[in-house]
Amino acid sequence: MVSMTPRRTVLILLFEGVQSLDVTGPLEVFDGAGQASGDRAAYEVRTATLDGGPVRCGSGLRLTPDASLADSAVPHTLLVPGGDTRVPDPRLVAWLRAQAPRAERVVSVCTGAFLLAEAGLLDGRRATTHWAFCASFAARFPAVKVTTDPIYVRDGNVATSAGVTAGIDLALALVEEDLGRATALTVARYLVVFLRRPGNQTQFSAQLAAQTASRPTLRDVQHWIAEHPGGDLSVDSLAARANLSPRHFARAFRDEVGMTPGRYVDRIRLEAARRLLEDTADAVEQISRTCGYGTSEAMRRAFVRTMGVAPAEYRRRFHPTPPPLVSPA
């Protein structure tokens, strides 16, 4: 078959202690894009190590590369996965410093951002990494503008992402940019993932981002809020449910959950509205009432403030009907 699109080479770096899912997740996206587009030559994905020899992942899985870095041509997209990057091989850092600027796109997954930063490729740029390493990342590389919440961040031709599944999100975004929305949607459906979480979506769900209260009555209130986003979630009502005075409840909730009741309710309502926009055909007005916003305008303001897009645009990104997966020739 004659290629219908320009072939884009993707080079994935491998090193001792690499995170296997940071490699295989994006690789499956790019490979699936070739199948979904009907053009198996859309991407040429190759892996490489410093010396061309096999490496062992942090999980113990052994990976054999296609080539050494010295024998690899400058790719269209250079992808640096995460893993054990605490003491990077100086030769790998030197190769990145010399060769990465020649690639059209440079992408990192999880702690792969540490390697890019070590090579000076993130100086002055916005970047992110896995939430557990953002603080140490910022301390180690003060020239990088670290953002802790987003799933992925793009600054010019350099993109960094959070852990594991965020690498899939970013790869889907690149496929959409290269081959169009329909192809990326098909890959997402085939991999049973969403297309696509916008880069500014937080790394955590509202409940995971907050602490779980140690006091059983406050934990019960947290569960009740999640199950009844459209209910009366005022401090007075929640305090009564916990058998506490409003003042005592607000103070105890903030101390144990790490945020005020009002902020927690805002996050739960936004998450509930997001799920309904993604999973149902309910009208925006109905969703706004179900999730406690009262009016569609109030929900729109919450989405624009937090997500950077209006509910209708959010739904357009998340709730289309993708075409069927193209069978291999």
mmCIF file of C-alpha atoms in Angstrom, residues 172-328:
data_model
loop_
_atom_site.group_PDB
_atom_site.id
_atom_site.type_symbol
_atom_site.label_atom_id
_atom_site.label_comp_id
_atom_site.label_asym_id
_atom_site.label_seq_id
_atom_site.Cartn_x
_atom_site.Cartn_y
_atom_site.Cartn_z
ATOM 1 C CA LEU A 172 -3.321 10.400 21.553
ATOM 2 C CA ALA A 173 -3.082 14.187 21.388
ATOM 3 C CA LEU A 174 -0.114 13.881 19.024
ATOM 4 C CA VAL A 175 -1.972 11.387 16.833
ATOM 5 C CA GLU A 176 -4.942 13.733 16.673
ATOM 6 C CA GLU A 177 -2.597 16.521 15.622
ATOM 7 C CA ASP A 178 -0.952 14.347 12.962
ATOM 8 C CA LEU A 179 -3.752 12.211 11.560
ATOM 9 C CA GLY A 180 -6.956 13.856 12.699
ATOM 10 C CA ARG A 181 -9.537 13.415 15.380
ATOM 11 C CA ALA A 182 -11.291 10.393 13.887
ATOM 12 C CA THR A 183 -8.099 8.319 13.913
ATOM 13 C CA ALA A 184 -7.249 9.277 17.492
ATOM 14 C CA LEU A 185 -10.800 8.488 18.587
ATOM 15 C CA THR A 186 -10.627 5.045 17.054
ATOM 16 C CA VAL A 187 -7.347 4.284 18.820
ATOM 17 C CA ALA A 188 -8.735 5.550 22.115
ATOM 18 C CA ARG A 189 -11.828 3.372 21.825
ATOM 19 C CA TYR A 190 -9.729 0.340 20.892
ATOM 20 C CA LEU A 191 -7.470 0.858 23.923
ATOM 21 C CA VAL A 192 -10.532 1.535 26.098
ATOM 22 C CA VAL A 193 -9.319 4.974 27.169
ATOM 23 C CA PHE A 194 -10.868 8.408 26.944
ATOM 24 C CA LEU A 195 -10.091 10.735 24.075
ATOM 25 C CA ARG A 196 -8.899 12.761 25.322
ATOM 26 C CA ARG A 197 -8.282 14.209 28.734
ATOM 27 C CA PRO A 198 -7.188 17.779 28.061
ATOM 28 C CA GLY A 199 -3.677 18.531 29.214
ATOM 29 C CA ASN A 200 -4.858 20.904 31.918
ATOM 30 C CA GLN A 201 -7.045 18.239 33.531
ATOM 31 C CA THR A 202 -5.686 17.389 36.960
ATOM 32 C CA GLN A 203 -3.761 14.192 37.631
ATOM 33 C CA PHE A 204 -6.244 13.188 40.337
ATOM 34 C CA SER A 205 -9.970 12.757 40.649
ATOM 35 C CA ALA A 206 -11.509 15.062 43.239
ATOM 36 C CA GLN A 207 -11.715 12.333 45.867
ATOM 37 C CA LEU A 208 -8.179 11.081 45.268
ATOM 38 C CA ALA A 209 -6.777 14.603 45.336
ATOM 39 C CA ALA A 210 -8.234 15.196 48.780
ATOM 40 C CA GLN A 211 -7.332 13.402 51.956
ATOM 41 C CA THR A 212 -9.771 10.957 53.477
ATOM 42 C CA ALA A 213 -10.915 12.167 56.873
ATOM 43 C CA SER A 214 -9.855 10.032 59.825
ATOM 44 C CA ARG A 215 -13.081 10.706 61.712
ATOM 45 C CA PRO A 216 -15.835 8.278 60.594
ATOM 46 C CA THR A 217 -18.558 10.925 60.629
ATOM 47 C CA LEU A 218 -16.532 13.160 58.305
ATOM 48 C CA ARG A 219 -15.750 10.232 56.010
ATOM 49 C CA ASP A 220 -19.466 9.531 55.821
ATOM 50 C CA VAL A 221 -20.055 13.145 54.836
ATOM 51 C CA GLN A 222 -17.426 12.858 52.091
ATOM 52 C CA HIS A 223 -19.178 9.792 50.698
ATOM 53 C CA TRP A 224 -22.576 11.479 50.908
ATOM 54 C CA ILE A 225 -21.298 14.523 48.996
ATOM 55 C CA ALA A 226 -19.975 12.278 46.208
ATOM 56 C CA GLU A 227 -23.291 10.410 45.981
ATOM 57 C CA HIS A 228 -25.503 13.526 46.124
ATOM 58 C CA PRO A 229 -23.775 16.349 44.184
ATOM 59 C CA GLY A 230 -27.144 17.964 43.522
ATOM 60 C CA GLY A 231 -28.225 17.967 47.143
ATOM 61 C CA ASP A 232 -28.050 20.668 49.801
ATOM 62 C CA LEU A 233 -24.299 20.752 50.398
ATOM 63 C CA SER A 234 -24.152 23.918 52.438
ATOM 64 C CA VAL A 235 -21.944 23.914 55.520
ATOM 65 C CA ASP A 236 -24.995 24.045 57.767
ATOM 66 C CA SER A 237 -26.538 20.992 56.116
ATOM 67 C CA LEU A 238 -23.305 18.985 56.096
ATOM 68 C CA ALA A 239 -22.567 19.942 59.697
ATOM 69 C CA ALA A 240 -25.986 18.697 60.765
ATOM 70 C CA ARG A 241 -25.306 15.404 58.999
ATOM 71 C CA ALA A 242 -22.070 15.092 61.004
ATOM 72 C CA ASN A 243 -23.792 16.139 64.242
ATOM 73 C CA LEU A 244 -21.407 19.065 64.639
ATOM 74 C CA SER A 245 -21.849 22.804 64.822
ATOM 75 C CA PRO A 246 -21.165 24.533 61.477
ATOM 76 C CA ARG A 247 -18.055 26.207 62.867
ATOM 77 C CA HIS A 248 -16.674 23.014 64.390
ATOM 78 C CA PHE A 249 -17.507 21.039 61.243
ATOM 79 C CA ALA A 250 -15.810 23.518 58.886
ATOM 80 C CA ARG A 251 -12.649 23.565 60.992
ATOM 81 C CA ALA A 252 -12.498 19.793 61.433
ATOM 82 C CA PHE A 253 -13.200 19.141 57.740
ATOM 83 C CA ARG A 254 -10.463 21.525 56.644
ATOM 84 C CA ASP A 255 -7.966 20.025 59.087
ATOM 85 C CA GLU A 256 -8.668 16.404 58.108
ATOM 86 C CA VAL A 257 -9.443 16.707 54.383
ATOM 87 C CA GLY A 258 -6.959 19.443 53.533
ATOM 88 C CA MET A 259 -9.478 21.874 52.024
ATOM 89 C CA THR A 260 -12.618 23.722 53.009
ATOM 90 C CA PRO A 261 -16.014 22.020 52.609
ATOM 91 C CA GLY A 262 -16.932 24.514 49.894
ATOM 92 C CA ARG A 263 -13.848 23.761 47.828
ATOM 93 C CA TYR A 264 -14.390 20.021 48.213
ATOM 94 C CA VAL A 265 -18.007 20.349 47.086
ATOM 95 C CA ASP A 266 -16.909 22.404 44.063
ATOM 96 C CA ARG A 267 -14.485 19.669 43.010
ATOM 97 C CA ILE A 268 -17.002 16.866 43.479
ATOM 98 C CA ARG A 269 -19.668 18.715 41.490
ATOM 99 C CA LEU A 270 -17.254 19.444 38.656
ATOM 100 C CA GLU A 271 -16.163 15.827 38.497
ATOM 101 C CA ALA A 272 -19.783 14.610 38.503
ATOM 102 C CA ALA A 273 -20.637 17.019 35.683
ATOM 103 C CA ARG A 274 -17.602 15.874 33.682
ATOM 104 C CA ARG A 275 -18.660 12.229 33.969
ATOM 105 C CA LEU A 276 -22.206 12.992 32.819
ATOM 106 C CA LEU A 277 -20.919 15.006 29.869
ATOM 107 C CA GLU A 278 -18.643 12.121 28.916
ATOM 108 C CA ASP A 279 -21.025 9.228 29.505
ATOM 109 C CA THR A 280 -24.552 10.473 28.808
ATOM 110 C CA ALA A 281 -26.527 12.435 26.249
ATOM 111 C CA ASP A 282 -28.245 14.507 28.955
ATOM 112 C CA ALA A 283 -28.681 18.170 28.115
ATOM 113 C CA VAL A 284 -26.255 20.624 29.701
ATOM 114 C CA GLU A 285 -29.155 22.280 31.526
ATOM 115 C CA GLN A 286 -30.205 18.968 33.046
ATOM 116 C CA ILE A 287 -26.636 18.116 34.076
ATOM 117 C CA SER A 288 -26.237 21.505 35.722
ATOM 118 C CA ARG A 289 -29.302 20.810 37.880
ATOM 119 C CA THR A 290 -28.285 17.209 38.622
ATOM 120 C CA CYS A 291 -24.864 18.338 39.818
ATOM 121 C CA GLY A 292 -26.097 21.182 41.970
ATOM 122 C CA TYR A 293 -25.144 24.160 39.799
ATOM 123 C CA GLY A 294 -28.709 25.307 39.403
ATOM 124 C CA THR A 295 -28.162 26.966 36.028
ATOM 125 C CA SER A 296 -26.160 26.073 32.956
ATOM 126 C CA GLU A 297 -24.404 29.449 33.170
ATOM 127 C CA ALA A 298 -23.110 28.650 36.671
ATOM 128 C CA MET A 299 -21.751 25.333 35.401
ATOM 129 C CA ARG A 300 -20.224 27.023 32.370
ATOM 130 C CA ARG A 301 -18.334 29.474 34.596
ATOM 131 C CA ALA A 302 -17.037 26.608 36.753
ATOM 132 C CA PHE A 303 -15.803 24.695 33.692
ATOM 133 C CA VAL A 304 -14.129 27.686 32.072
ATOM 134 C CA ARG A 305 -12.439 28.634 35.341
ATOM 135 C CA THR A 306 -11.148 25.136 36.094
ATOM 136 C CA MET A 307 -10.941 23.270 32.786
ATOM 137 C CA GLY A 308 -10.340 26.143 30.402
ATOM 138 C CA VAL A 309 -13.245 25.081 28.171
ATOM 139 C CA ALA A 310 -17.038 25.388 28.276
ATOM 140 C CA PRO A 311 -19.164 22.258 28.938
ATOM 141 C CA ALA A 312 -20.240 21.977 25.299
ATOM 142 C CA GLU A 313 -16.630 21.985 24.092
ATOM 143 C CA TYR A 314 -15.654 19.501 26.803
ATOM 144 C CA ARG A 315 -18.391 17.169 25.614
ATOM 145 C CA ARG A 316 -17.309 17.568 21.995
ATOM 146 C CA ARG A 317 -13.858 16.309 22.944
ATOM 147 C CA PHE A 318 -15.090 13.401 25.035
ATOM 148 C CA HIS A 319 -18.404 12.138 23.772
ATOM 149 C CA PRO A 320 -18.203 11.537 20.027
ATOM 150 C CA THR A 321 -18.996 8.306 18.225
ATOM 151 C CA PRO A 322 -15.751 6.964 16.739
ATOM 152 C CA PRO A 323 -15.646 5.022 13.506
ATOM 153 C CA PRO A 324 -15.060 1.248 13.727
ATOM 154 C CA LEU A 325 -11.514 -0.026 13.987
ATOM 155 C CA VAL A 326 -10.067 -0.844 10.585
ATOM 156 C CA SER A 327 -9.080 -4.496 10.296
ATOM 157 C CA PRO A 328 -5.471 -5.185 9.354
#
